[in-house]
């Protein structure tokens, strides 16, 4: 049932994502879960349908919708009960790409956001460390500028979406 408290655009989005989940994810996700991977082609389809750029600016190919749109995406993906697909998509849309959208300069956004929104590039979160887990206050890795280069020291594990990088 569509929620009467959401704007019509959110109800349309819900119906589109629900249909995508039922036709593209549910018939295939059991095998993906067993394999421990989400096919890149699925993410590209999601991008082509606009699901990966819901809250990003239109000038980069996004829909410029609000956080309720991201909530609709999360709810409908979660209905499938396939956590691998849900986590892969939501890390990309809600955790990793917003950093570029919110803090990137104009050149960086122009260079990367169109491909991120279309699903050609998938963003990742690289926080988890052996001694700190995912506690960002406890991470030890550091990047120090050395002339025109960066020297990165540290150790990371469980890089969510790293296989798509």
PDB file of C-alpha atoms in Angstrom:
ATOM      1  CA  UNK A   1       0.000   0.000   0.000  1.00  0.00           C
ATOM      2  CA  UNK A   2       1.274   3.459  -0.857  1.00  0.00           C
ATOM      3  CA  UNK A   3       1.725   5.870   2.010  1.00  0.00           C
ATOM      4  CA  UNK A   4      -0.676   8.838   1.771  1.00  0.00           C
ATOM      5  CA  UNK A   5       1.679  10.956   3.901  1.00  0.00           C
ATOM      6  CA  UNK A   6       4.452  10.863   1.324  1.00  0.00           C
ATOM      7  CA  UNK A   7       4.500  13.145  -1.679  1.00  0.00           C
ATOM      8  CA  UNK A   8       3.279  11.560  -4.913  1.00  0.00           C
ATOM      9  CA  UNK A   9       6.879  11.417  -6.191  1.00  0.00           C
ATOM     10  CA  UNK A  10       7.825   9.229  -3.223  1.00  0.00           C
ATOM     11  CA  UNK A  11       4.924   6.872  -3.913  1.00  0.00           C
ATOM     12  CA  UNK A  12       5.948   6.604  -7.571  1.00  0.00           C
ATOM     13  CA  UNK A  13       9.536   5.923  -6.513  1.00  0.00           C
ATOM     14  CA  UNK A  14       8.365   3.244  -4.064  1.00  0.00           C
ATOM     15  CA  UNK A  15       6.425   1.464  -6.794  1.00  0.00           C
ATOM     16  CA  UNK A  16       9.407   1.616  -9.170  1.00  0.00           C
ATOM     17  CA  UNK A  17      11.910   0.309  -6.627  1.00  0.00           C
ATOM     18  CA  UNK A  18       9.500  -2.398  -5.484  1.00  0.00           C
ATOM     19  CA  UNK A  19       9.052  -3.616  -9.066  1.00  0.00           C
ATOM     20  CA  UNK A  20      12.842  -3.565  -9.593  1.00  0.00           C
ATOM     21  CA  UNK A  21      13.406  -5.570  -6.405  1.00  0.00           C
ATOM     22  CA  UNK A  22      10.782  -8.139  -7.391  1.00  0.00           C
ATOM     23  CA  UNK A  23      11.999  -8.572 -10.970  1.00  0.00           C
ATOM     24  CA  UNK A  24      15.773  -8.039 -10.751  1.00  0.00           C
ATOM     25  CA  UNK A  25      16.828  -8.870  -7.197  1.00  0.00           C
ATOM     26  CA  UNK A  26      14.561 -11.509  -5.676  1.00  0.00           C
ATOM     27  CA  UNK A  27      14.966 -14.084  -8.489  1.00  0.00           C
ATOM     28  CA  UNK A  28      18.778 -13.828  -8.368  1.00  0.00           C
ATOM     29  CA  UNK A  29      19.850 -12.736  -4.919  1.00  0.00           C
ATOM     30  CA  UNK A  30      20.010 -16.168  -3.306  1.00  0.00           C
ATOM     31  CA  UNK A  31      22.897 -17.064  -5.612  1.00  0.00           C
ATOM     32  CA  UNK A  32      24.529 -13.674  -5.044  1.00  0.00           C
ATOM     33  CA  UNK A  33      24.304 -14.139  -1.272  1.00  0.00           C
ATOM     34  CA  UNK A  34      25.871 -17.610  -1.547  1.00  0.00           C
ATOM     35  CA  UNK A  35      28.614 -16.192  -3.772  1.00  0.00           C
ATOM     36  CA  UNK A  36      29.143 -13.244  -1.426  1.00  0.00           C
ATOM     37  CA  UNK A  37      28.962 -10.660  -4.194  1.00  0.00           C
ATOM     38  CA  UNK A  38      26.603  -8.256  -5.921  1.00  0.00           C
ATOM     39  CA  UNK A  39      26.975  -8.058  -9.704  1.00  0.00           C
ATOM     40  CA  UNK A  40      28.250  -4.788 -11.068  1.00  0.00           C
ATOM     41  CA  UNK A  41      25.568  -4.975 -13.780  1.00  0.00           C
ATOM     42  CA  UNK A  42      22.837  -4.748 -11.128  1.00  0.00           C
ATOM     43  CA  UNK A  43      24.343  -1.549  -9.741  1.00  0.00           C
ATOM     44  CA  UNK A  44      24.613  -0.113 -13.234  1.00  0.00           C
ATOM     45  CA  UNK A  45      20.908  -0.868 -13.824  1.00  0.00           C
ATOM     46  CA  UNK A  46      20.071   0.859 -10.549  1.00  0.00           C
ATOM     47  CA  UNK A  47      22.041   3.870 -11.716  1.00  0.00           C
ATOM     48  CA  UNK A  48      20.327   3.931 -15.101  1.00  0.00           C
ATOM     49  CA  UNK A  49      16.970   3.955 -13.319  1.00  0.00           C
ATOM     50  CA  UNK A  50      18.044   6.866 -11.112  1.00  0.00           C
ATOM     51  CA  UNK A  51      18.134   4.936  -7.832  1.00  0.00           C
ATOM     52  CA  UNK A  52      21.788   5.790  -7.085  1.00  0.00           C
ATOM     53  CA  UNK A  53      21.378   9.563  -7.393  1.00  0.00           C
ATOM     54  CA  UNK A  54      18.175  10.276  -5.547  1.00  0.00           C
ATOM     55  CA  UNK A  55      19.596  13.036  -3.337  1.00  0.00           C
ATOM     56  CA  UNK A  56      22.335  14.306  -5.636  1.00  0.00           C
ATOM     57  CA  UNK A  57      22.060  17.502  -7.655  1.00  0.00           C
ATOM     58  CA  UNK A  58      20.338  17.385 -11.031  1.00  0.00           C
ATOM     59  CA  UNK A  59      23.272  19.046 -12.793  1.00  0.00           C
ATOM     60  CA  UNK A  60      25.300  15.881 -12.162  1.00  0.00           C
ATOM     61  CA  UNK A  61      22.491  13.524 -13.167  1.00  0.00           C
ATOM     62  CA  UNK A  62      20.771  13.169  -9.812  1.00  0.00           C
ATOM     63  CA  UNK A  63      17.138  13.710  -8.884  1.00  0.00           C
ATOM     64  CA  UNK A  64      17.640  16.301  -6.102  1.00  0.00           C
ATOM     65  CA  UNK A  65      15.062  14.561  -3.914  1.00  0.00           C
ATOM     66  CA  UNK A  66      14.970  14.629  -0.130  1.00  0.00           C
ATOM     67  CA  UNK A  67      15.983  12.139   2.534  1.00  0.00           C
ATOM     68  CA  UNK A  68      12.526  10.554   2.364  1.00  0.00           C
ATOM     69  CA  UNK A  69      13.454   9.285  -1.115  1.00  0.00           C
ATOM     70  CA  UNK A  70      16.556   7.627   0.329  1.00  0.00           C
ATOM     71  CA  UNK A  71      14.339   6.109   3.017  1.00  0.00           C
ATOM     72  CA  UNK A  72      11.998   4.688   0.376  1.00  0.00           C
ATOM     73  CA  UNK A  73      14.964   3.110  -1.421  1.00  0.00           C
ATOM     74  CA  UNK A  74      16.249   1.609   1.833  1.00  0.00           C
ATOM     75  CA  UNK A  75      12.844   0.261   2.839  1.00  0.00           C
ATOM     76  CA  UNK A  76      12.152  -1.349  -0.515  1.00  0.00           C
ATOM     77  CA  UNK A  77      15.614  -2.896  -0.811  1.00  0.00           C
ATOM     78  CA  UNK A  78      15.291  -4.250   2.720  1.00  0.00           C
ATOM     79  CA  UNK A  79      11.936  -5.867   1.894  1.00  0.00           C
ATOM     80  CA  UNK A  80      13.856  -8.312  -0.298  1.00  0.00           C
ATOM     81  CA  UNK A  81      15.670  -9.591   2.840  1.00  0.00           C
ATOM     82  CA  UNK A  82      18.933  -9.832   0.865  1.00  0.00           C
ATOM     83  CA  UNK A  83      21.372  -7.870   2.988  1.00  0.00           C
ATOM     84  CA  UNK A  84      24.261  -8.007   0.538  1.00  0.00           C
ATOM     85  CA  UNK A  85      22.402  -6.088  -2.150  1.00  0.00           C
ATOM     86  CA  UNK A  86      20.877  -3.680   0.347  1.00  0.00           C
ATOM     87  CA  UNK A  87      24.183  -2.877   2.051  1.00  0.00           C
ATOM     88  CA  UNK A  88      26.075  -2.530  -1.222  1.00  0.00           C
ATOM     89  CA  UNK A  89      23.561  -0.040  -2.627  1.00  0.00           C
ATOM     90  CA  UNK A  90      23.032   1.947   0.583  1.00  0.00           C
ATOM     91  CA  UNK A  91      26.736   2.278   1.393  1.00  0.00           C
ATOM     92  CA  UNK A  92      27.128   3.762  -2.081  1.00  0.00           C
ATOM     93  CA  UNK A  93      24.119   6.103  -1.899  1.00  0.00           C
ATOM     94  CA  UNK A  94      23.979   7.076   1.777  1.00  0.00           C
ATOM     95  CA  UNK A  95      27.441   6.633   3.268  1.00  0.00           C
ATOM     96  CA  UNK A  96      30.202   7.071   0.705  1.00  0.00           C
ATOM     97  CA  UNK A  97      29.047   9.286  -2.155  1.00  0.00           C
ATOM     98  CA  UNK A  98      27.520  12.010   0.080  1.00  0.00           C
ATOM     99  CA  UNK A  99      31.021  12.936   1.275  1.00  0.00           C
ATOM    100  CA  UNK A 100      31.978  13.970  -2.239  1.00  0.00           C
ATOM    101  CA  UNK A 101      28.611  15.661  -2.837  1.00  0.00           C
ATOM    102  CA  UNK A 102      28.835  17.641   0.411  1.00  0.00           C
ATOM    103  CA  UNK A 103      32.549  18.428   0.635  1.00  0.00           C
ATOM    104  CA  UNK A 104      33.963  18.047  -2.864  1.00  0.00           C
ATOM    105  CA  UNK A 105      34.893  21.059  -4.943  1.00  0.00           C
ATOM    106  CA  UNK A 106      33.155  21.811  -8.246  1.00  0.00           C
ATOM    107  CA  UNK A 107      35.837  20.102 -10.345  1.00  0.00           C
ATOM    108  CA  UNK A 108      35.729  16.923  -8.245  1.00  0.00           C
ATOM    109  CA  UNK A 109      31.949  16.771  -8.365  1.00  0.00           C
ATOM    110  CA  UNK A 110      31.898  17.276 -12.132  1.00  0.00           C
ATOM    111  CA  UNK A 111      34.546  14.619 -12.627  1.00  0.00           C
ATOM    112  CA  UNK A 112      33.103  11.908 -10.382  1.00  0.00           C
ATOM    113  CA  UNK A 113      29.414  12.426  -9.547  1.00  0.00           C
ATOM    114  CA  UNK A 114      27.935  11.662 -12.982  1.00  0.00           C
ATOM    115  CA  UNK A 115      29.610   8.233 -13.011  1.00  0.00           C
ATOM    116  CA  UNK A 116      28.722   7.639  -9.345  1.00  0.00           C
ATOM    117  CA  UNK A 117      25.077   8.492  -9.987  1.00  0.00           C
ATOM    118  CA  UNK A 118      24.912   6.347 -13.136  1.00  0.00           C
ATOM    119  CA  UNK A 119      26.492   3.341 -11.413  1.00  0.00           C
ATOM    120  CA  UNK A 120      29.585   3.381 -13.615  1.00  0.00           C
ATOM    121  CA  UNK A 121      31.673   4.052 -10.500  1.00  0.00           C
ATOM    122  CA  UNK A 122      30.770   2.564  -7.112  1.00  0.00           C
ATOM    123  CA  UNK A 123      31.897   4.294  -3.925  1.00  0.00           C
ATOM    124  CA  UNK A 124      33.265   2.463  -0.894  1.00  0.00           C
ATOM    125  CA  UNK A 125      33.777   2.983   2.809  1.00  0.00           C
ATOM    126  CA  UNK A 126      37.262   2.276   4.113  1.00  0.00           C
ATOM    127  CA  UNK A 127      37.022   2.754   7.865  1.00  0.00           C
ATOM    128  CA  UNK A 128      37.367  -0.622   9.592  1.00  0.00           C
ATOM    129  CA  UNK A 129      40.775  -1.369  11.084  1.00  0.00           C
ATOM    130  CA  UNK A 130      42.086  -4.457  12.895  1.00  0.00           C
ATOM    131  CA  UNK A 131      42.503  -2.716  16.274  1.00  0.00           C
ATOM    132  CA  UNK A 132      39.672  -0.160  16.090  1.00  0.00           C
ATOM    133  CA  UNK A 133      36.857  -1.932  14.291  1.00  0.00           C
ATOM    134  CA  UNK A 134      34.599   0.688  12.724  1.00  0.00           C
ATOM    135  CA  UNK A 135      35.104   3.236  15.508  1.00  0.00           C
ATOM    136  CA  UNK A 136      36.277   6.257  13.502  1.00  0.00           C
ATOM    137  CA  UNK A 137      37.587   7.933  16.642  1.00  0.00           C
ATOM    138  CA  UNK A 138      39.970   5.024  17.154  1.00  0.00           C
ATOM    139  CA  UNK A 139      41.417   4.673  13.668  1.00  0.00           C
ATOM    140  CA  UNK A 140      45.187   4.869  13.347  1.00  0.00           C
ATOM    141  CA  UNK A 141      45.643   5.167   9.571  1.00  0.00           C
ATOM    142  CA  UNK A 142      46.992   8.519   8.467  1.00  0.00           C
ATOM    143  CA  UNK A 143      47.572  10.312   5.193  1.00  0.00           C
ATOM    144  CA  UNK A 144      50.360  12.918   5.302  1.00  0.00           C
ATOM    145  CA  UNK A 145      51.168  15.213   2.424  1.00  0.00           C
ATOM    146  CA  UNK A 146      54.728  14.960   1.134  1.00  0.00           C
ATOM    147  CA  UNK A 147      55.218  17.552  -1.610  1.00  0.00           C
ATOM    148  CA  UNK A 148      52.832  16.599  -4.408  1.00  0.00           C
ATOM    149  CA  UNK A 149      52.258  13.131  -2.965  1.00  0.00           C
ATOM    150  CA  UNK A 150      50.407  11.602  -0.056  1.00  0.00           C
ATOM    151  CA  UNK A 151      52.031   9.037   2.221  1.00  0.00           C
ATOM    152  CA  UNK A 152      49.393   6.696   3.618  1.00  0.00           C
ATOM    153  CA  UNK A 153      50.202   4.467   6.574  1.00  0.00           C
ATOM    154  CA  UNK A 154      47.819   2.099   8.279  1.00  0.00           C
ATOM    155  CA  UNK A 155      45.817  -1.047   7.866  1.00  0.00           C
ATOM    156  CA  UNK A 156      42.224  -1.526   6.730  1.00  0.00           C
ATOM    157  CA  UNK A 157      39.907  -4.537   6.648  1.00  0.00           C
ATOM    158  CA  UNK A 158      36.317  -5.059   5.494  1.00  0.00           C
ATOM    159  CA  UNK A 159      36.272  -2.295   2.895  1.00  0.00           C
ATOM    160  CA  UNK A 160      32.583  -2.209   2.072  1.00  0.00           C
ATOM    161  CA  UNK A 161      32.182  -2.020  -1.725  1.00  0.00           C
ATOM    162  CA  UNK A 162      35.956  -2.185  -2.129  1.00  0.00           C
ATOM    163  CA  UNK A 163      35.574  -5.020  -4.637  1.00  0.00           C
ATOM    164  CA  UNK A 164      33.786  -2.556  -6.933  1.00  0.00           C
ATOM    165  CA  UNK A 165      36.506   0.098  -6.709  1.00  0.00           C
TER     166      UNK A 165
END
